[in-house]
């Protein structure tokens, strides 16, 4: 691979002039050090500049018939393939206003006629050096940008895999499937996207916030790794003392995520939502939830979205004490919880896009082998005539 800063390599210079004697003069002066191409008019100059082996520098006469040097430069500048070729004007004009016009159009220099050979060679050499250095920096920047993008993608992929692995560990202890994680992720995202223009949610539900919600949703039950098996895997209803221990999974989850964030030494947006969801997804709109009994908008928005997503998925999933409820029955139960268990606007959003929930559930459905008897979760969180859900 050649050194991009090797100035000994012969560069190509295009000379544009409508006077044959001038072309001959410039060719004789430059050809010992450079590859020289000649154009007798502007049209031919544009063809050469855009063709194979395009020039590294153009010496361009201003006063030419049909298309003057200014117009040639305008067209060179308008074409992405030629706009970076430096142009030095060759002119008998000496007025500073004429020079200003050319420099404003993008010329890098002026050489007045009659030419001084030493000055021509020095300026051609200097501007070629500048071009090579500029091209090198541009190529380096392009390479670095590509490397940064590649590394960023790798970090994001590692981050996503780590989150999924942590969440799957918690769900495995709870006898749930990884598809529960995927379904709740997409439920939350669908609700957030639908609520994005809503006046109550528009300020927070930016595109980046929705992406962070999607990433953090799988960690909603991460705290269950700290619940003893005798409680977490109990096949029947929990007694009051056991339920108090079960309720601590919210605090355990938040604190585990907070410790991880503290070790990083900075705030990570999706971890903020992960903490909120882990800690508050069992809160209820009317204040009857846990761990703090928060009411209404005091419950973080992220947790209010997860509450609907999590309960819906529990309702349509097979449990040891019940078959999987139909989508319609689950939707009716969510509707009944409007204003008591759930944020009314989130329920309205769910009802507006309930078919999207049905499609997500079908796309990430559990296979028959995965539909085994599972531990009751959400115990006493949603008491109705229809179902008892635990956790």
mmCIF file of C-alpha atoms in Angstrom:
data_model
loop_
_atom_site.group_PDB
_atom_site.id
_atom_site.type_symbol
_atom_site.label_atom_id
_atom_site.label_comp_id
_atom_site.label_asym_id
_atom_site.label_seq_id
_atom_site.Cartn_x
_atom_site.Cartn_y
_atom_site.Cartn_z
ATOM 1 C CA UNK A 1 0.000 0.000 0.000
ATOM 2 C CA UNK A 2 1.443 3.393 -1.029
ATOM 3 C CA UNK A 3 2.067 6.098 1.506
ATOM 4 C CA UNK A 4 -0.732 8.670 1.135
ATOM 5 C CA UNK A 5 1.709 11.418 2.118
ATOM 6 C CA UNK A 6 4.350 10.437 -0.433
ATOM 7 C CA UNK A 7 4.780 13.672 -2.414
ATOM 8 C CA UNK A 8 7.299 12.107 -4.828
ATOM 9 C CA UNK A 9 4.507 10.328 -6.715
ATOM 10 C CA UNK A 10 3.644 12.109 -9.947
ATOM 11 C CA UNK A 11 0.357 13.968 -9.736
ATOM 12 C CA UNK A 12 -1.874 14.960 -12.606
ATOM 13 C CA UNK A 13 -2.340 18.611 -13.515
ATOM 14 C CA UNK A 14 -5.005 19.739 -15.971
ATOM 15 C CA UNK A 15 -4.272 22.977 -17.853
ATOM 16 C CA UNK A 16 -7.265 24.721 -19.436
ATOM 17 C CA UNK A 17 -6.645 27.538 -21.916
ATOM 18 C CA UNK A 18 -8.106 28.472 -25.304
ATOM 19 C CA UNK A 19 -4.691 29.611 -26.611
ATOM 20 C CA UNK A 20 -2.550 26.760 -28.015
ATOM 21 C CA UNK A 21 0.706 28.600 -27.278
ATOM 22 C CA UNK A 22 -0.233 28.895 -23.629
ATOM 23 C CA UNK A 23 -1.058 25.181 -23.427
ATOM 24 C CA UNK A 24 2.286 24.350 -24.997
ATOM 25 C CA UNK A 25 4.119 26.674 -22.623
ATOM 26 C CA UNK A 26 2.482 25.248 -19.504
ATOM 27 C CA UNK A 27 2.933 21.668 -20.666
ATOM 28 C CA UNK A 28 6.635 22.224 -21.223
ATOM 29 C CA UNK A 29 7.001 23.785 -17.790
ATOM 30 C CA UNK A 30 5.140 21.114 -15.837
ATOM 31 C CA UNK A 31 5.682 17.776 -17.580
ATOM 32 C CA UNK A 32 9.057 17.073 -15.980
ATOM 33 C CA UNK A 33 7.425 16.884 -12.536
ATOM 34 C CA UNK A 34 3.778 16.070 -13.283
ATOM 35 C CA UNK A 35 1.450 14.201 -15.590
ATOM 36 C CA UNK A 36 -0.082 16.969 -17.680
ATOM 37 C CA UNK A 37 -3.477 16.966 -19.383
ATOM 38 C CA UNK A 38 -4.580 19.768 -21.689
ATOM 39 C CA UNK A 39 -8.018 21.164 -22.497
ATOM 40 C CA UNK A 40 -8.629 23.922 -25.100
ATOM 41 C CA UNK A 41 -12.051 24.911 -23.700
ATOM 42 C CA UNK A 42 -14.314 24.636 -20.690
ATOM 43 C CA UNK A 43 -16.469 21.794 -22.001
ATOM 44 C CA UNK A 44 -13.458 19.575 -22.614
ATOM 45 C CA UNK A 45 -12.054 20.488 -19.214
ATOM 46 C CA UNK A 46 -15.236 19.280 -17.496
ATOM 47 C CA UNK A 47 -15.118 16.002 -19.409
ATOM 48 C CA UNK A 48 -11.514 15.358 -18.376
ATOM 49 C CA UNK A 49 -12.146 16.353 -14.770
ATOM 50 C CA UNK A 50 -15.045 13.908 -14.459
ATOM 51 C CA UNK A 51 -13.371 11.077 -16.383
ATOM 52 C CA UNK A 52 -10.886 8.357 -15.528
ATOM 53 C CA UNK A 53 -7.690 9.522 -13.895
ATOM 54 C CA UNK A 54 -9.157 12.839 -12.854
ATOM 55 C CA UNK A 55 -6.658 15.614 -12.170
ATOM 56 C CA UNK A 56 -5.233 16.449 -8.777
ATOM 57 C CA UNK A 57 -5.062 20.159 -9.658
ATOM 58 C CA UNK A 58 -6.512 22.392 -12.378
ATOM 59 C CA UNK A 59 -4.863 25.497 -13.849
ATOM 60 C CA UNK A 60 -7.817 27.334 -15.378
ATOM 61 C CA UNK A 61 -7.848 30.317 -17.703
ATOM 62 C CA UNK A 62 -10.648 32.788 -16.991
ATOM 63 C CA UNK A 63 -11.132 34.544 -20.337
ATOM 64 C CA UNK A 64 -12.347 31.826 -22.721
ATOM 65 C CA UNK A 65 -15.108 31.920 -25.366
ATOM 66 C CA UNK A 66 -18.447 30.106 -24.900
ATOM 67 C CA UNK A 67 -17.724 29.055 -21.296
ATOM 68 C CA UNK A 68 -15.425 31.234 -19.191
ATOM 69 C CA UNK A 69 -13.356 30.026 -16.257
ATOM 70 C CA UNK A 70 -15.900 31.205 -13.689
ATOM 71 C CA UNK A 71 -18.616 28.992 -15.205
ATOM 72 C CA UNK A 72 -16.246 26.041 -15.423
ATOM 73 C CA UNK A 73 -15.477 26.449 -11.728
ATOM 74 C CA UNK A 74 -19.174 26.712 -10.857
ATOM 75 C CA UNK A 75 -19.832 23.403 -12.608
ATOM 76 C CA UNK A 76 -16.851 21.748 -10.995
ATOM 77 C CA UNK A 77 -18.076 22.873 -7.592
ATOM 78 C CA UNK A 78 -21.610 21.621 -8.304
ATOM 79 C CA UNK A 79 -20.426 18.071 -9.026
ATOM 80 C CA UNK A 80 -19.584 15.918 -6.011
ATOM 81 C CA UNK A 81 -16.995 14.041 -8.055
ATOM 82 C CA UNK A 82 -15.000 17.182 -8.897
ATOM 83 C CA UNK A 83 -15.719 19.728 -6.184
ATOM 84 C CA UNK A 84 -12.631 18.782 -4.174
ATOM 85 C CA UNK A 85 -10.179 19.349 -7.050
ATOM 86 C CA UNK A 86 -8.247 22.553 -6.264
ATOM 87 C CA UNK A 87 -8.411 25.192 -9.009
ATOM 88 C CA UNK A 88 -5.819 27.919 -9.640
ATOM 89 C CA UNK A 89 -6.930 30.649 -12.030
ATOM 90 C CA UNK A 90 -4.600 31.745 -14.810
ATOM 91 C CA UNK A 91 -5.494 35.263 -15.840
ATOM 92 C CA UNK A 92 -4.236 38.476 -17.331
ATOM 93 C CA UNK A 93 -6.834 40.271 -15.221
ATOM 94 C CA UNK A 94 -5.384 41.982 -12.185
ATOM 95 C CA UNK A 95 -8.321 43.755 -10.576
ATOM 96 C CA UNK A 96 -8.857 42.686 -6.970
ATOM 97 C CA UNK A 97 -12.616 42.442 -7.590
ATOM 98 C CA UNK A 98 -11.984 39.808 -10.262
ATOM 99 C CA UNK A 99 -9.834 37.855 -7.831
ATOM 100 C CA UNK A 100 -12.552 38.088 -5.189
ATOM 101 C CA UNK A 101 -15.132 36.630 -7.578
ATOM 102 C CA UNK A 102 -12.935 33.618 -8.268
ATOM 103 C CA UNK A 103 -11.990 33.048 -4.643
ATOM 104 C CA UNK A 104 -15.650 33.311 -3.581
ATOM 105 C CA UNK A 105 -16.496 30.642 -6.162
ATOM 106 C CA UNK A 106 -13.905 28.323 -4.635
ATOM 107 C CA UNK A 107 -10.602 28.915 -6.423
ATOM 108 C CA UNK A 108 -7.583 28.323 -4.207
ATOM 109 C CA UNK A 109 -5.209 30.804 -5.870
ATOM 110 C CA UNK A 110 -4.486 33.164 -8.787
ATOM 111 C CA UNK A 111 -1.501 33.234 -11.122
ATOM 112 C CA UNK A 112 -1.273 36.278 -13.370
ATOM 113 C CA UNK A 113 -0.065 36.277 -16.968
ATOM 114 C CA UNK A 114 2.572 36.563 -18.238
ATOM 115 C CA UNK A 115 3.586 33.773 -15.926
ATOM 116 C CA UNK A 116 6.738 33.513 -13.868
ATOM 117 C CA UNK A 117 7.854 29.846 -14.175
ATOM 118 C CA UNK A 118 9.318 29.683 -10.669
ATOM 119 C CA UNK A 119 6.097 31.045 -9.146
ATOM 120 C CA UNK A 120 3.935 28.606 -11.140
ATOM 121 C CA UNK A 121 6.006 25.608 -10.035
ATOM 122 C CA UNK A 122 6.068 26.720 -6.396
ATOM 123 C CA UNK A 123 2.327 27.330 -6.202
ATOM 124 C CA UNK A 124 1.441 24.115 -8.002
ATOM 125 C CA UNK A 125 3.710 22.177 -5.635
ATOM 126 C CA UNK A 126 2.306 23.861 -2.519
ATOM 127 C CA UNK A 127 -1.350 23.350 -3.436
ATOM 128 C CA UNK A 128 -0.749 19.719 -4.345
ATOM 129 C CA UNK A 129 0.861 19.194 -0.951
ATOM 130 C CA UNK A 130 -2.149 20.782 0.721
ATOM 131 C CA UNK A 131 -4.536 18.607 -1.294
ATOM 132 C CA UNK A 132 -2.716 15.375 -0.441
ATOM 133 C CA UNK A 133 -2.685 16.272 3.259
ATOM 134 C CA UNK A 134 -6.372 17.227 3.139
ATOM 135 C CA UNK A 135 -7.300 13.996 1.356
ATOM 136 C CA UNK A 136 -5.315 11.990 3.885
ATOM 137 C CA UNK A 137 -7.134 13.628 6.807
ATOM 138 C CA UNK A 138 -10.486 13.103 5.085
ATOM 139 C CA UNK A 139 -9.749 9.425 4.511
ATOM 140 C CA UNK A 140 -8.564 9.046 8.086
ATOM 141 C CA UNK A 141 -11.729 10.695 9.378
ATOM 142 C CA UNK A 142 -13.856 8.403 7.212
ATOM 143 C CA UNK A 143 -11.979 5.390 8.535
ATOM 144 C CA UNK A 144 -12.293 6.553 12.143
ATOM 145 C CA UNK A 145 -16.015 7.250 11.735
ATOM 146 C CA UNK A 146 -16.500 3.751 10.348
ATOM 147 C CA UNK A 147 -14.512 2.270 13.231
ATOM 148 C CA UNK A 148 -16.506 4.254 15.804
ATOM 149 C CA UNK A 149 -19.766 3.102 14.210
ATOM 150 C CA UNK A 150 -18.522 -0.497 14.230
ATOM 151 C CA UNK A 151 -17.433 -0.337 17.867
ATOM 152 C CA UNK A 152 -20.694 1.344 18.852
ATOM 153 C CA UNK A 153 -22.664 -1.439 17.197
ATOM 154 C CA UNK A 154 -20.567 -4.001 19.050
ATOM 155 C CA UNK A 155 -21.126 -2.264 22.394
ATOM 156 C CA UNK A 156 -24.872 -2.064 21.767
ATOM 157 C CA UNK A 157 -24.976 -5.735 20.771
ATOM 158 C CA UNK A 158 -23.047 -6.751 23.898
ATOM 159 C CA UNK A 159 -25.316 -4.558 26.001
ATOM 160 C CA UNK A 160 -28.448 -6.102 24.516
ATOM 161 C CA UNK A 161 -27.169 -9.657 24.921
ATOM 162 C CA UNK A 162 -26.199 -8.964 28.537
ATOM 163 C CA UNK A 163 -29.632 -7.556 29.330
ATOM 164 C CA UNK A 164 -31.348 -10.522 27.693
ATOM 165 C CA UNK A 165 -29.115 -12.967 29.568
ATOM 166 C CA UNK A 166 -29.804 -11.302 32.925
ATOM 167 C CA UNK A 167 -33.529 -11.154 32.262
ATOM 168 C CA UNK A 168 -33.626 -14.744 31.042
ATOM 169 C CA UNK A 169 -31.907 -15.866 34.230
ATOM 170 C CA UNK A 170 -34.627 -14.258 36.323
ATOM 171 C CA UNK A 171 -37.415 -15.646 34.158
ATOM 172 C CA UNK A 172 -35.872 -19.139 34.228
ATOM 173 C CA UNK A 173 -36.023 -19.164 38.017
ATOM 174 C CA UNK A 174 -39.650 -18.122 37.761
ATOM 175 C CA UNK A 175 -40.457 -20.923 35.291
ATOM 176 C CA UNK A 176 -41.307 -18.427 32.572
ATOM 177 C CA UNK A 177 -40.027 -18.415 29.021
ATOM 178 C CA UNK A 178 -37.763 -16.023 27.224
ATOM 179 C CA UNK A 179 -40.657 -15.223 24.928
ATOM 180 C CA UNK A 180 -42.380 -13.504 27.844
ATOM 181 C CA UNK A 181 -39.437 -11.100 27.828
ATOM 182 C CA UNK A 182 -39.773 -10.481 24.096
ATOM 183 C CA UNK A 183 -43.524 -10.041 24.222
ATOM 184 C CA UNK A 184 -43.464 -7.526 27.061
ATOM 185 C CA UNK A 185 -40.688 -5.594 25.308
ATOM 186 C CA UNK A 186 -42.792 -5.172 22.200
ATOM 187 C CA UNK A 187 -45.995 -4.479 24.137
ATOM 188 C CA UNK A 188 -44.276 -1.609 25.957
ATOM 189 C CA UNK A 189 -42.825 -0.252 22.720
ATOM 190 C CA UNK A 190 -46.212 -0.391 20.977
ATOM 191 C CA UNK A 191 -47.914 1.442 23.842
ATOM 192 C CA UNK A 192 -45.164 4.075 23.964
ATOM 193 C CA UNK A 193 -45.311 4.714 20.220
ATOM 194 C CA UNK A 194 -49.083 5.069 20.305
ATOM 195 C CA UNK A 195 -48.916 7.474 23.257
ATOM 196 C CA UNK A 196 -46.059 9.527 21.793
ATOM 197 C CA UNK A 197 -48.308 12.374 20.543
ATOM 198 C CA UNK A 198 -50.506 12.350 23.669
ATOM 199 C CA UNK A 199 -50.200 15.626 25.657
ATOM 200 C CA UNK A 200 -49.482 13.753 28.907
ATOM 201 C CA UNK A 201 -46.683 11.706 27.375
ATOM 202 C CA UNK A 202 -45.270 13.696 24.450
ATOM 203 C CA UNK A 203 -42.643 15.489 26.537
ATOM 204 C CA UNK A 204 -41.013 12.281 27.686
ATOM 205 C CA UNK A 205 -41.690 9.768 24.937
ATOM 206 C CA UNK A 206 -38.961 10.804 22.504
ATOM 207 C CA UNK A 207 -37.587 8.278 20.033
ATOM 208 C CA UNK A 208 -34.528 7.719 22.219
ATOM 209 C CA UNK A 209 -36.727 7.287 25.304
ATOM 210 C CA UNK A 210 -38.825 4.661 23.540
ATOM 211 C CA UNK A 211 -35.669 2.803 22.531
ATOM 212 C CA UNK A 212 -34.464 2.935 26.149
ATOM 213 C CA UNK A 213 -37.824 1.624 27.362
ATOM 214 C CA UNK A 214 -37.573 -1.235 24.902
ATOM 215 C CA UNK A 215 -34.090 -2.120 26.140
ATOM 216 C CA UNK A 216 -34.969 -1.887 29.832
ATOM 217 C CA UNK A 217 -38.302 -3.725 29.795
ATOM 218 C CA UNK A 218 -36.733 -7.219 30.080
ATOM 219 C CA UNK A 219 -35.333 -6.313 33.509
ATOM 220 C CA UNK A 220 -38.722 -5.763 35.139
ATOM 221 C CA UNK A 221 -38.535 -8.955 37.222
ATOM 222 C CA UNK A 222 -34.759 -9.158 37.653
ATOM 223 C CA UNK A 223 -35.244 -8.881 41.431
ATOM 224 C CA UNK A 224 -36.809 -12.343 41.525
ATOM 225 C CA UNK A 225 -33.330 -13.853 41.517
ATOM 226 C CA UNK A 226 -33.238 -12.799 45.185
ATOM 227 C CA UNK A 227 -36.496 -14.505 46.181
ATOM 228 C CA UNK A 228 -36.123 -17.929 47.884
ATOM 229 C CA UNK A 229 -37.232 -20.915 45.821
ATOM 230 C CA UNK A 230 -39.685 -22.028 48.512
ATOM 231 C CA UNK A 231 -41.642 -18.848 47.801
ATOM 232 C CA UNK A 232 -40.883 -18.190 44.171
ATOM 233 C CA UNK A 233 -41.672 -21.763 43.117
ATOM 234 C CA UNK A 234 -44.520 -22.437 45.529
ATOM 235 C CA UNK A 235 -47.341 -24.053 43.494
ATOM 236 C CA UNK A 236 -50.141 -22.525 45.536
ATOM 237 C CA UNK A 237 -51.220 -19.198 46.960
ATOM 238 C CA UNK A 238 -48.674 -17.403 49.131
ATOM 239 C CA UNK A 239 -49.498 -16.720 52.750
ATOM 240 C CA UNK A 240 -49.221 -13.096 53.980
ATOM 241 C CA UNK A 241 -45.635 -13.467 55.222
ATOM 242 C CA UNK A 242 -44.520 -15.139 52.020
ATOM 243 C CA UNK A 243 -46.205 -12.474 49.962
ATOM 244 C CA UNK A 244 -44.349 -9.755 51.865
ATOM 245 C CA UNK A 245 -41.098 -11.459 50.886
ATOM 246 C CA UNK A 246 -42.264 -11.804 47.272
ATOM 247 C CA UNK A 247 -42.982 -8.088 47.159
ATOM 248 C CA UNK A 248 -39.314 -7.342 47.875
ATOM 249 C CA UNK A 249 -38.393 -8.423 44.323
ATOM 250 C CA UNK A 250 -39.195 -4.876 43.258
ATOM 251 C CA UNK A 251 -36.702 -3.345 45.682
ATOM 252 C CA UNK A 252 -34.112 -6.043 45.021
ATOM 253 C CA UNK A 253 -34.352 -5.406 41.283
ATOM 254 C CA UNK A 254 -34.030 -1.646 41.566
ATOM 255 C CA UNK A 255 -31.113 -1.853 43.988
ATOM 256 C CA UNK A 256 -29.207 -4.341 41.827
ATOM 257 C CA UNK A 257 -29.521 -2.084 38.795
ATOM 258 C CA UNK A 258 -28.618 0.990 40.854
ATOM 259 C CA UNK A 259 -25.438 -0.700 42.093
ATOM 260 C CA UNK A 260 -24.446 -1.594 38.556
ATOM 261 C CA UNK A 261 -25.030 1.981 37.446
ATOM 262 C CA UNK A 262 -23.035 3.332 40.393
ATOM 263 C CA UNK A 263 -20.076 1.194 39.386
ATOM 264 C CA UNK A 264 -20.177 2.776 35.931
ATOM 265 C CA UNK A 265 -19.891 6.179 37.570
ATOM 266 C CA UNK A 266 -22.485 7.832 35.351
ATOM 267 C CA UNK A 267 -26.167 7.817 34.572
ATOM 268 C CA UNK A 268 -27.325 5.594 31.699
ATOM 269 C CA UNK A 269 -30.757 6.492 30.247
ATOM 270 C CA UNK A 270 -32.050 2.971 29.764
ATOM 271 C CA UNK A 271 -30.896 1.999 33.292
ATOM 272 C CA UNK A 272 -33.016 4.831 34.657
ATOM 273 C CA UNK A 273 -36.057 3.226 33.070
ATOM 274 C CA UNK A 274 -34.901 -0.226 34.171
ATOM 275 C CA UNK A 275 -34.811 0.951 37.794
ATOM 276 C CA UNK A 276 -38.245 2.543 37.504
ATOM 277 C CA UNK A 277 -39.813 -0.495 35.885
ATOM 278 C CA UNK A 278 -38.234 -2.997 38.261
ATOM 279 C CA UNK A 279 -39.279 -0.990 41.313
ATOM 280 C CA UNK A 280 -42.709 0.348 40.374
ATOM 281 C CA UNK A 281 -44.334 -2.027 37.883
ATOM 282 C CA UNK A 282 -46.467 -3.457 40.709
ATOM 283 C CA UNK A 283 -47.837 -0.047 41.716
ATOM 284 C CA UNK A 284 -51.503 0.609 40.908
ATOM 285 C CA UNK A 285 -53.181 3.769 39.723
ATOM 286 C CA UNK A 286 -55.453 3.905 42.808
ATOM 287 C CA UNK A 287 -52.567 3.488 45.271
ATOM 288 C CA UNK A 288 -53.268 -0.118 46.254
ATOM 289 C CA UNK A 289 -50.071 -1.499 44.746
ATOM 290 C CA UNK A 290 -46.566 -1.905 46.120
ATOM 291 C CA UNK A 291 -43.858 -1.270 47.223
ATOM 292 C CA UNK A 292 -44.794 2.344 48.052
ATOM 293 C CA UNK A 293 -48.504 2.557 47.286
ATOM 294 C CA UNK A 294 -47.928 5.348 44.771
ATOM 295 C CA UNK A 295 -50.993 6.997 43.247
ATOM 296 C CA UNK A 296 -51.631 8.209 39.693
ATOM 297 C CA UNK A 297 -48.861 10.165 38.014
ATOM 298 C CA UNK A 298 -46.560 9.603 40.984
ATOM 299 C CA UNK A 299 -46.011 6.187 39.430
ATOM 300 C CA UNK A 300 -43.269 6.514 36.787
ATOM 301 C CA UNK A 301 -44.565 6.486 33.247
ATOM 302 C CA UNK A 302 -42.354 3.528 32.362
ATOM 303 C CA UNK A 303 -43.854 1.430 35.148
ATOM 304 C CA UNK A 304 -47.415 2.345 34.123
ATOM 305 C CA UNK A 305 -46.712 1.044 30.633
ATOM 306 C CA UNK A 306 -45.139 -2.137 31.979
ATOM 307 C CA UNK A 307 -48.076 -2.792 34.316
ATOM 308 C CA UNK A 308 -50.462 -3.174 31.366
ATOM 309 C CA UNK A 309 -47.942 -5.159 29.306
ATOM 310 C CA UNK A 310 -47.060 -7.528 32.145
ATOM 311 C CA UNK A 311 -50.625 -8.245 33.281
ATOM 312 C CA UNK A 312 -51.846 -8.766 29.723
ATOM 313 C CA UNK A 313 -49.100 -11.318 29.100
ATOM 314 C CA UNK A 314 -49.846 -13.094 32.379
ATOM 315 C CA UNK A 315 -53.512 -13.325 31.422
ATOM 316 C CA UNK A 316 -52.921 -14.874 27.991
ATOM 317 C CA UNK A 317 -50.281 -17.299 29.333
ATOM 318 C CA UNK A 318 -50.990 -20.758 30.732
ATOM 319 C CA UNK A 319 -50.636 -21.106 34.487
ATOM 320 C CA UNK A 320 -50.839 -24.015 36.896
ATOM 321 C CA UNK A 321 -54.175 -22.704 38.174
ATOM 322 C CA UNK A 322 -55.723 -21.653 34.835
ATOM 323 C CA UNK A 323 -55.557 -22.101 31.101
ATOM 324 C CA UNK A 324 -54.311 -19.289 28.904
ATOM 325 C CA UNK A 325 -57.078 -16.706 28.600
ATOM 326 C CA UNK A 326 -58.165 -15.572 25.168
ATOM 327 C CA UNK A 327 -57.068 -12.196 23.885
ATOM 328 C CA UNK A 328 -60.638 -10.897 24.163
ATOM 329 C CA UNK A 329 -61.006 -12.022 27.773
ATOM 330 C CA UNK A 330 -57.640 -10.523 28.692
ATOM 331 C CA UNK A 331 -58.637 -7.261 26.999
ATOM 332 C CA UNK A 332 -61.883 -7.175 29.006
ATOM 333 C CA UNK A 333 -59.954 -7.616 32.250
ATOM 334 C CA UNK A 334 -57.542 -4.824 31.341
ATOM 335 C CA UNK A 335 -60.532 -2.619 30.536
ATOM 336 C CA UNK A 336 -62.048 -3.366 33.948
ATOM 337 C CA UNK A 337 -58.830 -2.179 35.588
ATOM 338 C CA UNK A 338 -58.992 1.244 33.945
ATOM 339 C CA UNK A 339 -58.608 3.907 36.622
ATOM 340 C CA UNK A 340 -58.070 1.407 39.432
ATOM 341 C CA UNK A 341 -55.155 -0.831 38.520
ATOM 342 C CA UNK A 342 -54.018 1.005 35.429
ATOM 343 C CA UNK A 343 -53.464 4.526 34.114
ATOM 344 C CA UNK A 344 -56.701 5.298 32.182
ATOM 345 C CA UNK A 345 -54.806 6.742 29.208
ATOM 346 C CA UNK A 346 -52.544 3.709 28.983
ATOM 347 C CA UNK A 347 -55.610 1.441 29.005
ATOM 348 C CA UNK A 348 -57.173 3.573 26.256
ATOM 349 C CA UNK A 349 -53.984 3.199 24.241
ATOM 350 C CA UNK A 350 -54.047 -0.550 24.788
ATOM 351 C CA UNK A 351 -57.662 -0.773 23.636
ATOM 352 C CA UNK A 352 -56.831 1.267 20.534
ATOM 353 C CA UNK A 353 -53.995 -1.075 19.539
ATOM 354 C CA UNK A 354 -55.140 -4.334 21.114
ATOM 355 C CA UNK A 355 -54.813 -6.062 17.749
ATOM 356 C CA UNK A 356 -51.123 -5.162 17.765
ATOM 357 C CA UNK A 357 -50.844 -6.927 21.135
ATOM 358 C CA UNK A 358 -52.560 -9.960 19.644
ATOM 359 C CA UNK A 359 -50.067 -9.981 16.760
ATOM 360 C CA UNK A 360 -47.062 -9.636 19.079
ATOM 361 C CA UNK A 361 -48.378 -12.494 21.229
ATOM 362 C CA UNK A 362 -48.767 -14.676 18.148
ATOM 363 C CA UNK A 363 -45.337 -13.785 16.754
ATOM 364 C CA UNK A 364 -43.565 -14.623 20.013
ATOM 365 C CA UNK A 365 -45.880 -17.355 21.236
ATOM 366 C CA UNK A 366 -44.606 -20.116 23.525
ATOM 367 C CA UNK A 367 -44.275 -23.554 22.027
ATOM 368 C CA UNK A 368 -46.321 -26.362 23.518
ATOM 369 C CA UNK A 369 -43.349 -27.589 25.526
ATOM 370 C CA UNK A 370 -42.925 -24.138 27.060
ATOM 371 C CA UNK A 371 -46.540 -24.038 28.194
ATOM 372 C CA UNK A 372 -45.851 -25.976 31.373
ATOM 373 C CA UNK A 373 -47.227 -25.351 34.838
ATOM 374 C CA UNK A 374 -45.721 -22.095 36.121
ATOM 375 C CA UNK A 375 -45.522 -20.478 39.486
ATOM 376 C CA UNK A 376 -48.299 -18.046 40.235
ATOM 377 C CA UNK A 377 -46.953 -14.515 39.890
ATOM 378 C CA UNK A 378 -48.514 -11.189 40.773
ATOM 379 C CA UNK A 379 -50.454 -12.778 43.702
ATOM 380 C CA UNK A 380 -53.275 -10.546 44.892
ATOM 381 C CA UNK A 381 -52.102 -7.804 42.508
ATOM 382 C CA UNK A 382 -55.141 -8.153 40.342
ATOM 383 C CA UNK A 383 -58.018 -9.712 42.293
ATOM 384 C CA UNK A 384 -61.012 -10.324 40.040
ATOM 385 C CA UNK A 385 -63.646 -12.958 39.580
ATOM 386 C CA UNK A 386 -61.704 -14.160 36.566
ATOM 387 C CA UNK A 387 -58.179 -14.800 37.710
ATOM 388 C CA UNK A 388 -55.682 -14.672 40.523
ATOM 389 C CA UNK A 389 -52.208 -13.634 39.443
ATOM 390 C CA UNK A 390 -49.138 -13.507 41.631
ATOM 391 C CA UNK A 391 -45.799 -11.699 41.762
#
